[in-house]
Tab-separated table of C-alpha atoms in Angstrom:
chain	number	residue	atom	x	y	z
A	8	MET	CA	49.234	86.372	44.035
A	9	PHE	CA	49.423	82.585	44.048
A	10	ASP	CA	51.531	81.125	41.240
A	11	ILE	CA	49.843	77.945	39.965
A	12	THR	CA	53.102	76.744	38.405
A	13	LEU	CA	54.586	76.330	41.901
A	14	LEU	CA	51.895	73.891	43.062
A	15	HIS	CA	53.096	70.917	41.010
A	16	PRO	CA	56.662	70.763	42.377
A	17	LYS	CA	55.236	71.074	45.896
A	18	VAL	CA	52.936	68.033	45.638
A	19	VAL	CA	54.590	65.781	43.058
A	20	HIS	CA	56.974	64.154	45.534
A	21	PHE	CA	54.151	62.816	47.688
A	22	PRO	CA	52.812	60.221	45.205
A	23	ILE	CA	56.379	59.187	44.346
A	24	ALA	CA	57.255	58.435	47.963
A	25	LEU	CA	53.873	56.912	48.850
A	26	VAL	CA	53.886	54.514	45.882
A	27	LEU	CA	57.359	53.245	46.730
A	28	VAL	CA	56.503	52.803	50.408
A	29	ALA	CA	53.264	50.957	49.596
A	30	PHE	CA	55.050	48.570	47.227
A	31	VAL	CA	57.853	47.832	49.693
A	32	PHE	CA	55.438	47.086	52.542
A	33	ASP	CA	53.306	44.812	50.362
A	34	ILE	CA	56.464	42.820	49.599
A	35	LEU	CA	57.400	42.734	53.288
A	36	GLY	CA	53.885	41.634	54.206
A	37	MET	CA	54.033	38.784	51.711
A	38	ILE	CA	57.463	37.661	52.959
A	39	LYS	CA	56.751	37.921	56.679
A	40	LYS	CA	53.036	37.072	56.487
A	41	ASN	CA	52.338	40.115	58.631
A	42	GLU	CA	48.934	41.778	58.362
A	43	PHE	CA	50.271	45.058	59.740
A	44	TYR	CA	52.521	45.489	56.687
A	45	TYR	CA	49.592	44.841	54.365
A	46	ARG	CA	47.442	47.431	56.141
A	47	PHE	CA	50.217	49.981	56.091
A	48	ALA	CA	50.738	49.378	52.382
A	49	TRP	CA	47.003	49.799	51.758
A	50	ILE	CA	46.894	53.180	53.518
A	51	ASN	CA	49.896	54.437	51.551
A	52	LEU	CA	48.377	53.155	48.310
A	53	VAL	CA	45.164	55.122	48.850
A	54	LEU	CA	47.097	58.257	49.757
A	55	ALA	CA	49.317	57.769	46.700
A	56	PHE	CA	46.282	57.646	44.416
A	57	PHE	CA	44.805	60.932	45.671
A	58	ALA	CA	48.222	62.593	45.684
A	59	ALA	CA	48.732	61.441	42.096
A	60	VAL	CA	45.423	63.007	41.064
A	61	VAL	CA	46.492	66.343	42.560
A	62	ALA	CA	49.930	66.043	40.918
A	63	ILE	CA	48.396	65.321	37.493
A	64	VAL	CA	45.947	68.229	37.669
A	65	SER	CA	48.566	70.673	38.950
A	66	GLY	CA	50.980	69.454	36.290
A	67	LEU	CA	48.480	70.156	33.521
A	68	LEU	CA	47.866	73.657	34.862
A	69	ALA	CA	51.594	74.311	35.122
A	70	ALA	CA	52.265	73.050	31.575
A	71	ASN	CA	49.836	75.619	30.173
A	72	ASN	CA	51.419	78.511	32.058
A	73	VAL	CA	55.197	78.095	31.688
A	74	PRO	CA	57.217	79.043	28.583
A	75	HIS	CA	59.198	76.193	27.022
A	76	ASN	CA	60.824	75.257	23.725
A	77	ASP	CA	59.944	72.401	21.372
A	78	LEU	CA	62.465	69.984	22.870
A	79	ALA	CA	61.154	70.585	26.380
A	80	HIS	CA	57.583	70.265	25.069
A	81	GLU	CA	58.288	66.783	23.736
A	82	THR	CA	59.631	65.681	27.108
A	83	MET	CA	56.690	67.355	28.813
A	84	GLU	CA	54.219	65.420	26.668
A	85	THR	CA	55.889	62.101	27.565
A	86	HIS	CA	55.913	63.090	31.239
A	87	GLU	CA	52.218	63.923	31.034
A	88	ASN	CA	51.294	60.622	29.341
A	89	LEU	CA	53.226	58.652	31.941
A	90	GLY	CA	51.274	60.523	34.599
A	91	TYR	CA	48.038	59.211	33.101
A	92	VAL	CA	49.453	55.672	33.115
A	93	ILE	CA	50.447	56.005	36.778
A	94	GLY	CA	47.030	57.346	37.701
A	95	GLY	CA	45.320	54.484	35.844
A	96	ILE	CA	47.468	51.789	37.470
A	97	LEU	CA	46.911	53.222	40.945
A	98	ALA	CA	43.162	53.402	40.313
A	99	VAL	CA	43.096	49.709	39.382
A	100	LEU	CA	45.168	48.710	42.426
A	101	VAL	CA	43.040	50.774	44.812
A	102	PHE	CA	39.795	49.368	43.379
A	103	TRP	CA	41.206	45.833	43.609
A	104	ARG	CA	42.118	46.253	47.263
A	105	PHE	CA	38.915	48.166	48.027
A	106	ARG	CA	36.825	45.184	46.954
A	107	LEU	CA	38.816	43.091	49.438
A	108	LYS	CA	38.333	45.706	52.187
A	109	GLY	CA	42.003	46.629	51.969
A	110	ALA	CA	43.301	43.094	52.285
A	111	PHE	CA	46.189	41.836	50.200
A	112	PRO	CA	44.878	39.804	47.222
A	113	GLU	CA	46.148	36.276	47.829
A	114	LYS	CA	44.361	35.123	44.682
A	115	GLY	CA	46.071	36.672	41.723
A	116	LYS	CA	48.764	38.184	43.916
A	117	TRP	CA	51.446	37.794	41.229
A	118	ILE	CA	49.363	39.733	38.704
A	119	TYR	CA	48.757	42.359	41.384
A	120	LEU	CA	52.462	42.619	42.220
A	121	LEU	CA	53.432	42.700	38.545
A	122	LEU	CA	51.004	45.552	37.901
A	123	PHE	CA	52.302	47.318	40.999
A	124	PHE	CA	55.886	46.836	39.812
A	125	VAL	CA	55.046	48.357	36.431
A	126	GLY	CA	53.491	51.302	38.253
A	127	VAL	CA	56.639	51.803	40.347
A	128	GLY	CA	58.828	51.660	37.242
A	129	THR	CA	56.626	54.205	35.493
A	130	VAL	CA	56.882	56.513	38.505
A	131	VAL	CA	60.684	56.311	38.396
A	132	ILE	CA	60.830	57.069	34.647
A	133	SER	CA	58.338	59.925	34.947
A	134	SER	CA	60.290	61.404	37.858
A	135	ASP	CA	63.478	61.320	35.809
A	136	LEU	CA	61.766	63.204	32.979
A	137	GLY	CA	60.438	65.771	35.433
A	138	GLY	CA	63.924	66.398	36.739
A	139	LYS	CA	65.250	66.617	33.186
A	140	MET	CA	62.761	69.349	32.312
A	141	VAL	CA	63.896	71.432	35.273
A	142	TYR	CA	67.658	70.855	35.390
A	143	GLU	CA	68.363	70.382	31.675
A	144	PHE	CA	65.747	72.526	29.923
A	145	GLY	CA	65.179	75.013	32.752
A	146	VAL	CA	61.376	74.852	32.570
A	147	ALA	CA	59.799	77.218	35.151
A	148	VAL	CA	63.256	78.199	36.434
A	149	LYS	CA	64.071	81.881	36.807
A	150	ALA	CA	67.559	83.145	35.992
A	151	VAL	CA	69.807	83.950	38.937
A	152	PRO	CA	70.360	87.744	39.152
A	153	GLN	CA	73.936	88.917	38.625
A	154	VAL	CA	74.983	90.860	41.706
A	155	GLU	CA	78.630	91.629	40.967
A	156	SER	CA	79.738	93.657	37.958
A	157	GLU	CA	82.227	92.336	35.423
A	158	GLY	CA	85.829	92.589	36.469
A	159	HIS	CA	85.167	92.307	40.206
A	160	SER	CA	86.725	89.351	41.928
A	161	HIS	CA	87.636	88.200	45.398
A	162	ASP	CA	90.694	86.143	46.137
A	163	GLY	CA	91.382	84.891	49.621
A	164	ASP	CA	91.300	87.459	52.430
A	165	GLY	CA	92.061	90.398	50.166
A	166	HIS	CA	90.134	91.791	47.239
A	167	SER	CA	91.036	93.389	43.962
A	168	HIS	CA	89.219	95.337	41.261
A	169	GLY	CA	89.704	94.798	37.578
A	170	GLU	CA	88.167	96.799	34.752
A	171	SER	CA	85.430	98.196	36.954
A	172	ALA	CA	87.970	100.064	39.111
A	173	SER	CA	88.904	103.667	38.468
A	174	PRO	CA	91.949	104.042	36.171
A	175	SER	CA	93.677	106.210	38.765
A	176	MET	CA	93.368	103.529	41.428
A	177	GLU	CA	96.291	101.147	41.653
A	178	SER	CA	95.723	97.518	42.530
A	179	HIS	CA	95.948	97.046	46.268
A	180	GLU	CA	95.154	94.545	48.938
A	181	HIS	CA	94.039	94.730	52.513
A	182	GLY	CA	93.954	92.102	55.206
A	183	GLU	CA	90.669	90.620	56.289
A	184	GLY	CA	88.357	93.321	57.671
A	185	GLU	CA	90.915	96.111	57.042
A	186	ASP	CA	90.087	99.382	55.289
A	187	HIS	CA	92.058	102.461	54.163
A	188	HIS	CA	91.748	104.295	57.480
A	189	GLN	CA	92.861	101.289	59.507
A	190	ALA	CA	95.829	100.724	57.222
A	191	GLY	CA	96.914	104.369	57.587
A	192	ALA	CA	96.489	104.318	61.334
A	193	GLU	CA	98.551	101.175	61.697
A	194	SER	CA	101.310	102.669	59.574
A	195	LYS	CA	101.527	105.694	61.855
A	196	MET	CA	101.490	103.526	64.986
A	197	LYS	CA	104.369	101.498	63.644
A	198	GLY	CA	106.288	104.672	62.970
A	199	GLU	CA	106.537	104.073	59.257
A	200	ALA	CA	108.678	106.740	57.635
A	201	SER	CA	107.101	109.153	55.205
A	202	PRO	CA	108.358	109.304	51.582
A	203	GLU	CA	110.285	112.513	52.396
A	204	LYS	CA	112.047	110.928	55.355
A	205	LYS	CA	112.884	107.866	53.335
A	206	GLN	CA	114.715	110.034	50.806
A	207	LYS	CA	117.046	111.463	53.490
A	208	LYS	CA	120.261	109.473	53.921
A	209	LEU	CA	123.009	109.881	56.505
A	210	HIS	CA	126.478	110.531	55.123
A	211	LYS	CA	129.666	110.332	57.276
A	212	HIS	CA	132.916	111.972	56.261
A	213	ASP	CA	136.430	110.886	57.135
A	214	ASP	CA	136.763	113.645	59.734
A	215	GLY	CA	133.795	112.202	61.665
A	216	SER	CA	131.222	114.819	60.699
A	217	VAL	CA	127.752	113.559	59.799
A	218	HIS	CA	125.105	115.278	57.701
A	219	GLU	CA	121.949	114.372	55.743
A	220	HIS	CA	121.346	114.335	51.994
């Protein structure tokens, strides 16, 4: 089943990027007097407006379907209101350019650029609040499942068990990729003495006779 809360984070980055690109290319077009930059900015501006509409609608749907506390709700309300401001500014800019058939408004260009600049600033502030809701308040974020039990830790190539280990098991370490059977096999191949053999000691008397203890 489709989760409506996941739509907003999927589309919200499009208006952010498109608004910034449109503003930058309008500035470049004004500096270089290049019509191509103006046209490119106009296309991005139109796309930014429609993307913003989708982001606003999906954001409203998500806000009504995710649990959040009062502090997160306050931030969410501010984020929502800034979204309306962004949508309104983009609507004005698109209508302005639409009347000029997409051309850059030479008359009143400073008012246009000032309004555009305010829109860019609002996008930046709103984006910061959106990130704050996710990374600080954890809105619409699921908890990471705990895979390992308490007392289990890994250190380097070996591993050890704490409280979760059986009381009869002593702490031990193996090399990387080594298990109990491999460790026993290697001990036999190396000719490691058994505990009984280790207890036997050679004793030599003065007369040259040798026996074991």
